[in-house]
Amino acid sequence: MASLKEKIGYALGDAAAGGITWKIMSIAFPLFFTNVFGLTVADTAALMLIARMFDVVTDPLMGALADRTQSKWGTYRPWLIYGAIPFGLIFALLLYTPDFGPVGKRIWAYGFYLVMMAMYTAVNVPYGSLLGVMTDDDNEKNQFSSFRMVGAYAMGFITLFAFPYVQKLVGGTEQHQYAVIGIIFGAIAAAGTLACGLLTKERLKPVRAEKFSFKPFKDLFKNKPWIYLTLIGICTNFFNGFRYAVAGYMFDYILGKEITISGLIINYTVFMTFGEVTCMIFGGVSPWFTKKMGSKRKAFIVAALICAVFSTLFFFIPKDPAYIWVLIGVVILTSIGIGLYSPLLWSMYADVADYATEKNGTSSTGLIFSSGTMAQKFGTAISGSLVALLLGIAGFVSGTNEATGETVITISDMPAVQNMIWAIFSIIPAFIALIMVFLTKIYPIKK
């Protein structure tokens, strides 16, 4: 029986990865690269697309490598313990803007973004795989998944809510503010990752394939539950990715950079914290909700329908800061669905890993969970890339002035850009949520 301390320790792992680094990369990076760092819209889109092709190779290889790791710390924990400091350091460097011209900046951004993705893979794939070896009790897996999601969303709330206040405290240029934020949150992420590795236990030993083989990779594509769940995972991250990536633009170009109400600063990060708190609460409710629904599959379908309905509703709210509390209310209602289905997804990956072990005779837990991480990165970054492309099509142009090094923004058709931003936050995610419902209905594991 796992202790409360261990469950909290496991939660710290996703508090670091999902609540800090991935949250900032999802919500702040598209706007950071175009409006602060000085990349063009095309460069930003290309950067995220190239990184995804990189992840298609590195994520499964990391899963296979993690499955074969043997050390005094176990199979998956050593990757967290030894990877913690590099993880935080590289994140900090990625938020630093060097005093280079357009070519130098492009090299810096591409280089560190790819290294960050590799480091995220090296930490997060083993972290996800831990769920498969900490317990064989299905109810306890759901509890660990719930703690994981609560940890991620609680830290996501702290990160996003604190963001504008830290910026004001730091002062100076936006480039300086982001650099200091990178150092602060990079250090916290490193500490959380290390604590997770030290506080968790691996109780089950994977049934190892002693020699490296491509057979586990081939077996994946014969595993129907894995195929469906990977597609579902990509969709969940498309859903979140579009909303996070465009939120900054929504405030910059529609609602105003900041709305101050009774001393509360509401900018794009604070706006999304209302959803983070809701996700945290309903992530904790998810195991109870799943029991009431009778299966993970039914619970997931209902949660995705909630997301579809309220995302559609958001589209019909006037684009006016006077409606800020209505907008926040609909974001909260949408986030109920996200909070309910997020823990289920990782618990379902554990089911797929168990199914694969029974079918193939050897464990491929790391490889199975690597596909979850790959889906996370693929869905979030492709959506961020598409946001940049769609805004470019609507008339948004960004770049760096070669003479001064300053970031230059030009908008040829403001109404078209505003309509595109609004649709990216609402209608497009709603359509993706309906795809999630369809895929979950035909998902073969009925648990």
Short mmCIF file of N, CA, C and O in Angstrom, two decimals, residues 95-190:
data_model
loop_
_atom_site.label_atom_id
_atom_site.label_comp_id
_atom_site.label_asym_id
_atom_site.label_seq_id
_atom_site.Cartn_x
_atom_site.Cartn_y
_atom_site.Cartn_z
N LEU A 95 14.55 30.53 -22.15
CA LEU A 95 13.80 31.78 -21.95
C LEU A 95 14.71 33.02 -21.95
O LEU A 95 14.23 34.13 -21.73
N TYR A 96 15.99 32.81 -22.21
CA TYR A 96 16.94 33.92 -22.31
C TYR A 96 17.02 34.39 -23.76
O TYR A 96 17.09 33.58 -24.68
N THR A 97 16.98 35.69 -23.97
CA THR A 97 17.10 36.25 -25.32
C THR A 97 18.50 36.82 -25.50
O THR A 97 18.83 37.86 -24.90
N PRO A 98 19.37 36.19 -26.30
CA PRO A 98 20.73 36.69 -26.50
C PRO A 98 20.73 37.94 -27.39
O PRO A 98 19.80 38.16 -28.17
N ASP A 99 21.77 38.72 -27.27
CA ASP A 99 21.89 39.94 -28.07
C ASP A 99 22.50 39.61 -29.44
O ASP A 99 23.61 40.03 -29.76
N PHE A 100 21.75 38.83 -30.21
CA PHE A 100 22.20 38.39 -31.53
C PHE A 100 21.30 38.98 -32.61
O PHE A 100 20.20 39.48 -32.33
N GLY A 101 21.76 38.88 -33.85
CA GLY A 101 20.93 39.24 -34.98
C GLY A 101 19.93 38.14 -35.28
O GLY A 101 19.87 37.12 -34.57
N PRO A 102 19.13 38.30 -36.36
CA PRO A 102 18.09 37.31 -36.68
C PRO A 102 18.62 35.88 -36.84
O PRO A 102 18.00 34.93 -36.35
N VAL A 103 19.79 35.70 -37.49
CA VAL A 103 20.32 34.36 -37.71
C VAL A 103 20.79 33.74 -36.39
O VAL A 103 20.50 32.58 -36.08
N GLY A 104 21.51 34.53 -35.58
CA GLY A 104 21.98 34.03 -34.30
C GLY A 104 20.83 33.66 -33.37
O GLY A 104 20.88 32.63 -32.68
N LYS A 105 19.79 34.48 -33.37
CA LYS A 105 18.62 34.18 -32.55
C LYS A 105 17.94 32.89 -33.01
O LYS A 105 17.50 32.07 -32.20
N ARG A 106 17.87 32.73 -34.32
CA ARG A 106 17.24 31.53 -34.87
C ARG A 106 18.00 30.29 -34.44
O ARG A 106 17.40 29.29 -34.02
N ILE A 107 19.33 30.34 -34.50
CA ILE A 107 20.16 29.19 -34.11
C ILE A 107 19.98 28.89 -32.62
O ILE A 107 19.84 27.74 -32.20
N TRP A 108 19.98 29.95 -31.79
CA TRP A 108 19.80 29.79 -30.34
C TRP A 108 18.45 29.13 -30.04
O TRP A 108 18.36 28.16 -29.29
N ALA A 109 17.39 29.68 -30.63
CA ALA A 109 16.04 29.17 -30.36
C ALA A 109 15.89 27.73 -30.81
O ALA A 109 15.38 26.88 -30.07
N TYR A 110 16.34 27.42 -32.03
CA TYR A 110 16.20 26.06 -32.55
C TYR A 110 17.03 25.09 -31.72
O TYR A 110 16.57 24.00 -31.36
N GLY A 111 18.28 25.48 -31.42
CA GLY A 111 19.17 24.59 -30.68
C GLY A 111 18.63 24.25 -29.30
O GLY A 111 18.50 23.07 -28.94
N PHE A 112 18.30 25.27 -28.52
CA PHE A 112 17.87 25.02 -27.15
C PHE A 112 16.46 24.44 -27.08
O PHE A 112 16.14 23.69 -26.16
N TYR A 113 15.60 24.76 -28.05
CA TYR A 113 14.27 24.16 -28.05
C TYR A 113 14.36 22.66 -28.27
O TYR A 113 13.70 21.87 -27.59
N LEU A 114 15.21 22.24 -29.22
CA LEU A 114 15.38 20.81 -29.49
C LEU A 114 16.02 20.10 -28.29
O LEU A 114 15.61 18.99 -27.93
N VAL A 115 17.01 20.73 -27.67
CA VAL A 115 17.65 20.12 -26.49
C VAL A 115 16.65 20.03 -25.35
O VAL A 115 16.60 19.04 -24.61
N MET A 116 15.80 21.07 -25.19
CA MET A 116 14.79 21.05 -24.14
C MET A 116 13.80 19.92 -24.36
O MET A 116 13.38 19.24 -23.41
N MET A 117 13.40 19.71 -25.62
CA MET A 117 12.47 18.62 -25.91
C MET A 117 13.10 17.26 -25.58
O MET A 117 12.44 16.37 -25.05
N ALA A 118 14.39 17.12 -25.90
CA ALA A 118 15.09 15.86 -25.59
C ALA A 118 15.18 15.66 -24.09
O ALA A 118 14.98 14.55 -23.57
N MET A 119 15.45 16.74 -23.35
CA MET A 119 15.58 16.64 -21.89
C MET A 119 14.22 16.36 -21.27
O MET A 119 14.11 15.59 -20.30
N TYR A 120 13.18 16.99 -21.79
CA TYR A 120 11.82 16.73 -21.29
C TYR A 120 11.47 15.26 -21.49
O TYR A 120 10.88 14.62 -20.61
N THR A 121 11.85 14.72 -22.64
CA THR A 121 11.62 13.30 -22.93
C THR A 121 12.37 12.41 -21.93
O THR A 121 11.82 11.44 -21.40
N ALA A 122 13.64 12.75 -21.67
CA ALA A 122 14.48 11.94 -20.79
C ALA A 122 13.96 11.90 -19.36
O ALA A 122 14.22 10.94 -18.63
N VAL A 123 13.21 12.92 -18.96
CA VAL A 123 12.66 12.97 -17.61
C VAL A 123 11.22 12.47 -17.58
O VAL A 123 10.82 11.70 -16.71
N ASN A 124 10.41 12.92 -18.55
CA ASN A 124 8.97 12.69 -18.45
C ASN A 124 8.53 11.31 -18.88
O ASN A 124 7.54 10.79 -18.36
N VAL A 125 9.23 10.69 -19.83
CA VAL A 125 8.86 9.32 -20.22
C VAL A 125 9.07 8.35 -19.05
O VAL A 125 8.17 7.59 -18.70
N PRO A 126 10.24 8.35 -18.39
CA PRO A 126 10.38 7.50 -17.20
C PRO A 126 9.40 7.87 -16.09
O PRO A 126 8.92 6.99 -15.37
N TYR A 127 9.11 9.16 -15.94
CA TYR A 127 8.15 9.58 -14.91
C TYR A 127 6.78 8.94 -15.16
O TYR A 127 6.17 8.37 -14.25
N GLY A 128 6.28 9.03 -16.37
CA GLY A 128 4.99 8.41 -16.68
C GLY A 128 5.02 6.91 -16.50
O GLY A 128 4.06 6.30 -16.01
N SER A 129 6.16 6.30 -16.85
CA SER A 129 6.29 4.84 -16.76
C SER A 129 6.28 4.34 -15.33
O SER A 129 5.95 3.18 -15.07
N LEU A 130 6.65 5.21 -14.39
CA LEU A 130 6.64 4.83 -12.97
C LEU A 130 5.28 4.29 -12.53
O LEU A 130 5.20 3.40 -11.68
N LEU A 131 4.22 4.84 -13.10
CA LEU A 131 2.87 4.42 -12.70
C LEU A 131 2.67 2.92 -12.91
O LEU A 131 1.92 2.28 -12.17
N GLY A 132 3.34 2.36 -13.90
CA GLY A 132 3.18 0.94 -14.20
C GLY A 132 3.93 0.02 -13.26
O GLY A 132 3.69 -1.20 -13.27
N VAL A 133 4.86 0.57 -12.44
CA VAL A 133 5.66 -0.30 -11.57
C VAL A 133 5.54 0.05 -10.08
O VAL A 133 6.13 -0.60 -9.23
N MET A 134 4.74 1.06 -9.75
CA MET A 134 4.56 1.41 -8.34
C MET A 134 3.48 0.56 -7.68
O MET A 134 3.51 0.34 -6.47
N THR A 135 2.51 0.09 -8.46
CA THR A 135 1.41 -0.71 -7.91
C THR A 135 0.75 -1.51 -9.02
O THR A 135 0.78 -1.10 -10.18
N ASP A 136 0.16 -2.66 -8.65
CA ASP A 136 -0.62 -3.42 -9.62
C ASP A 136 -2.11 -3.33 -9.33
O ASP A 136 -2.93 -3.99 -9.96
N ASP A 137 -2.47 -2.49 -8.34
CA ASP A 137 -3.87 -2.31 -7.96
C ASP A 137 -4.49 -1.20 -8.82
O ASP A 137 -4.00 -0.07 -8.85
N ASP A 138 -5.58 -1.52 -9.53
CA ASP A 138 -6.17 -0.59 -10.48
C ASP A 138 -6.70 0.67 -9.79
O ASP A 138 -6.53 1.78 -10.29
N ASN A 139 -7.30 0.51 -8.62
CA ASN A 139 -7.82 1.66 -7.89
C ASN A 139 -6.69 2.59 -7.44
O ASN A 139 -6.80 3.81 -7.49
N GLU A 140 -5.58 1.97 -7.02
CA GLU A 140 -4.44 2.77 -6.58
C GLU A 140 -3.78 3.49 -7.76
O GLU A 140 -3.29 4.62 -7.62
N LYS A 141 -3.80 2.86 -8.94
CA LYS A 141 -3.32 3.54 -10.14
C LYS A 141 -4.13 4.80 -10.40
O LYS A 141 -3.58 5.85 -10.75
N ASN A 142 -5.46 4.70 -10.25
CA ASN A 142 -6.31 5.87 -10.44
C ASN A 142 -5.98 6.96 -9.42
O ASN A 142 -6.00 8.15 -9.75
N GLN A 143 -5.66 6.54 -8.18
CA GLN A 143 -5.31 7.51 -7.15
C GLN A 143 -4.01 8.23 -7.49
O GLN A 143 -3.90 9.45 -7.35
N PHE A 144 -2.99 7.45 -7.91
CA PHE A 144 -1.72 8.05 -8.32
C PHE A 144 -1.93 9.02 -9.49
O PHE A 144 -1.37 10.12 -9.51
N SER A 145 -2.76 8.61 -10.47
CA SER A 145 -3.05 9.48 -11.61
C SER A 145 -3.74 10.75 -11.16
O SER A 145 -3.47 11.85 -11.67
N SER A 146 -4.66 10.60 -10.20
CA SER A 146 -5.38 11.77 -9.69
C SER A 146 -4.42 12.72 -8.97
O SER A 146 -4.46 13.94 -9.17
N PHE A 147 -3.53 12.18 -8.12
CA PHE A 147 -2.53 13.01 -7.44
C PHE A 147 -1.65 13.71 -8.46
O PHE A 147 -1.30 14.88 -8.31
N ARG A 148 -1.30 12.97 -9.52
CA ARG A 148 -0.45 13.54 -10.57
C ARG A 148 -1.12 14.76 -11.19
O ARG A 148 -0.49 15.82 -11.35
N MET A 149 -2.40 14.63 -11.55
CA MET A 149 -3.10 15.72 -12.21
C MET A 149 -3.34 16.89 -11.26
O MET A 149 -3.22 18.05 -11.65
N VAL A 150 -3.66 16.58 -10.00
CA VAL A 150 -3.84 17.66 -9.02
C VAL A 150 -2.53 18.42 -8.84
O VAL A 150 -2.51 19.66 -8.79
N GLY A 151 -1.41 17.69 -8.77
CA GLY A 151 -0.10 18.33 -8.65
C GLY A 151 0.20 19.22 -9.84
O GLY A 151 0.67 20.36 -9.69
N ALA A 152 -0.07 18.71 -11.04
CA ALA A 152 0.21 19.48 -12.26
C ALA A 152 -0.64 20.74 -12.32
O ALA A 152 -0.15 21.83 -12.62
N TYR A 153 -1.93 20.59 -12.03
CA TYR A 153 -2.82 21.75 -12.14
C TYR A 153 -2.64 22.73 -11.00
O TYR A 153 -2.78 23.95 -11.19
N ALA A 154 -2.32 22.23 -9.79
CA ALA A 154 -2.06 23.15 -8.67
C ALA A 154 -0.83 24.00 -8.96
O ALA A 154 -0.84 25.22 -8.77
N MET A 155 0.24 23.36 -9.44
CA MET A 155 1.45 24.12 -9.77
C MET A 155 1.22 24.99 -11.01
O MET A 155 1.77 26.10 -11.11
N GLY A 156 0.40 24.50 -11.94
CA GLY A 156 0.05 25.32 -13.10
C GLY A 156 -0.64 26.59 -12.66
O GLY A 156 -0.37 27.68 -13.19
N PHE A 157 -1.55 26.47 -11.69
CA PHE A 157 -2.24 27.65 -11.14
C PHE A 157 -1.23 28.62 -10.54
O PHE A 157 -1.25 29.83 -10.82
N ILE A 158 -0.32 28.11 -9.70
CA ILE A 158 0.67 28.97 -9.06
C ILE A 158 1.55 29.65 -10.10
O ILE A 158 1.80 30.86 -10.04
N THR A 159 1.99 28.88 -11.09
CA THR A 159 2.88 29.40 -12.13
C THR A 159 2.20 30.51 -12.92
O THR A 159 2.75 31.61 -13.08
N LEU A 160 1.01 30.25 -13.43
CA LEU A 160 0.34 31.22 -14.29
C LEU A 160 -0.16 32.43 -13.52
O LEU A 160 -0.11 33.56 -14.01
N PHE A 161 -0.64 32.20 -12.28
CA PHE A 161 -1.13 33.33 -11.48
C PHE A 161 0.02 34.24 -11.09
O PHE A 161 -0.11 35.48 -11.09
N ALA A 162 1.18 33.64 -10.75
CA ALA A 162 2.32 34.44 -10.30
C ALA A 162 3.02 35.17 -11.45
O ALA A 162 3.71 36.18 -11.22
N PHE A 163 2.83 34.68 -12.68
CA PHE A 163 3.59 35.17 -13.83
C PHE A 163 3.59 36.70 -13.95
O PHE A 163 4.67 37.32 -13.99
N PRO A 164 2.42 37.38 -14.02
CA PRO A 164 2.46 38.84 -14.22
C PRO A 164 3.02 39.58 -13.01
O PRO A 164 3.65 40.64 -13.17
N TYR A 165 2.83 39.03 -11.80
CA TYR A 165 3.35 39.68 -10.61
C TYR A 165 4.87 39.57 -10.54
O TYR A 165 5.55 40.51 -10.12
N VAL A 166 5.39 38.42 -10.95
CA VAL A 166 6.85 38.26 -11.01
C VAL A 166 7.43 39.21 -12.06
O VAL A 166 8.48 39.83 -11.84
N GLN A 167 6.74 39.34 -13.21
CA GLN A 167 7.20 40.27 -14.24
C GLN A 167 7.30 41.69 -13.69
O GLN A 167 8.30 42.39 -13.92
N LYS A 168 6.28 42.14 -12.98
CA LYS A 168 6.28 43.50 -12.42
C LYS A 168 7.36 43.65 -11.36
O LYS A 168 8.01 44.70 -11.25
N LEU A 169 7.56 42.61 -10.55
CA LEU A 169 8.58 42.64 -9.51
C LEU A 169 9.98 42.73 -10.11
O LEU A 169 10.84 43.48 -9.63
N VAL A 170 10.22 41.98 -11.18
CA VAL A 170 11.53 41.96 -11.83
C VAL A 170 11.80 43.28 -12.54
O VAL A 170 12.89 43.85 -12.45
N GLY A 171 10.78 43.79 -13.26
CA GLY A 171 10.92 45.05 -13.98
C GLY A 171 11.83 44.94 -15.19
O GLY A 171 12.24 43.85 -15.59
N GLY A 172 12.18 46.07 -15.76
CA GLY A 172 13.03 46.09 -16.94
C GLY A 172 12.28 45.69 -18.20
O GLY A 172 11.05 45.74 -18.26
N THR A 173 13.01 45.29 -19.21
CA THR A 173 12.41 44.90 -20.48
C THR A 173 11.73 43.54 -20.35
O THR A 173 12.02 42.77 -19.42
N GLU A 174 10.85 43.24 -21.32
CA GLU A 174 10.20 41.93 -21.32
C GLU A 174 11.23 40.82 -21.48
O GLU A 174 11.09 39.73 -20.89
N GLN A 175 12.26 41.06 -22.25
CA GLN A 175 13.32 40.05 -22.42
C GLN A 175 13.98 39.73 -21.09
O GLN A 175 14.23 38.56 -20.77
N HIS A 176 14.27 40.76 -20.30
CA HIS A 176 14.87 40.55 -18.97
C HIS A 176 13.91 39.81 -18.05
O HIS A 176 14.31 38.90 -17.31
N GLN A 177 12.64 40.19 -18.10
CA GLN A 177 11.63 39.55 -17.25
C GLN A 177 11.54 38.06 -17.53
O GLN A 177 11.53 37.23 -16.61
N TYR A 178 11.48 37.68 -18.81
CA TYR A 178 11.37 36.26 -19.17
C TYR A 178 12.63 35.49 -18.77
O TYR A 178 12.56 34.33 -18.36
N ALA A 179 13.80 36.14 -18.88
CA ALA A 179 15.06 35.47 -18.50
C ALA A 179 15.06 35.14 -17.00
O ALA A 179 15.44 34.03 -16.61
N VAL A 180 14.63 36.09 -16.17
CA VAL A 180 14.60 35.85 -14.72
C VAL A 180 13.54 34.81 -14.37
O VAL A 180 13.75 33.94 -13.51
N ILE A 181 12.39 34.88 -15.04
CA ILE A 181 11.34 33.88 -14.83
C ILE A 181 11.87 32.48 -15.16
O ILE A 181 11.57 31.51 -14.45
N GLY A 182 12.66 32.38 -16.22
CA GLY A 182 13.26 31.08 -16.59
C GLY A 182 14.14 30.53 -15.48
O GLY A 182 14.09 29.33 -15.17
N ILE A 183 14.93 31.40 -14.85
CA ILE A 183 15.82 30.96 -13.75
C ILE A 183 15.00 30.51 -12.54
O ILE A 183 15.25 29.44 -11.97
N ILE A 184 14.01 31.31 -12.17
CA ILE A 184 13.20 31.00 -10.97
C ILE A 184 12.44 29.68 -11.16
O ILE A 184 12.54 28.76 -10.33
N PHE A 185 11.69 29.60 -12.24
CA PHE A 185 10.85 28.41 -12.43
C PHE A 185 11.67 27.19 -12.85
O PHE A 185 11.29 26.06 -12.56
N GLY A 186 12.80 27.41 -13.51
CA GLY A 186 13.69 26.29 -13.84
C GLY A 186 14.24 25.63 -12.58
O GLY A 186 14.32 24.40 -12.48
N ALA A 187 14.60 26.46 -11.58
CA ALA A 187 15.11 25.93 -10.31
C ALA A 187 14.03 25.14 -9.57
O ALA A 187 14.29 24.06 -9.01
N ILE A 188 12.80 25.67 -9.56
CA ILE A 188 11.70 24.97 -8.88
C ILE A 188 11.39 23.64 -9.58
O ILE A 188 11.15 22.62 -8.93
N ALA A 189 11.42 23.65 -10.91
CA ALA A 189 11.16 22.43 -11.68
C ALA A 189 12.21 21.37 -11.40
O ALA A 189 11.90 20.18 -11.26
N ALA A 190 13.47 21.78 -11.31
CA ALA A 190 14.55 20.84 -11.01
C ALA A 190 14.35 20.22 -9.62
O ALA A 190 14.51 19.01 -9.43
#
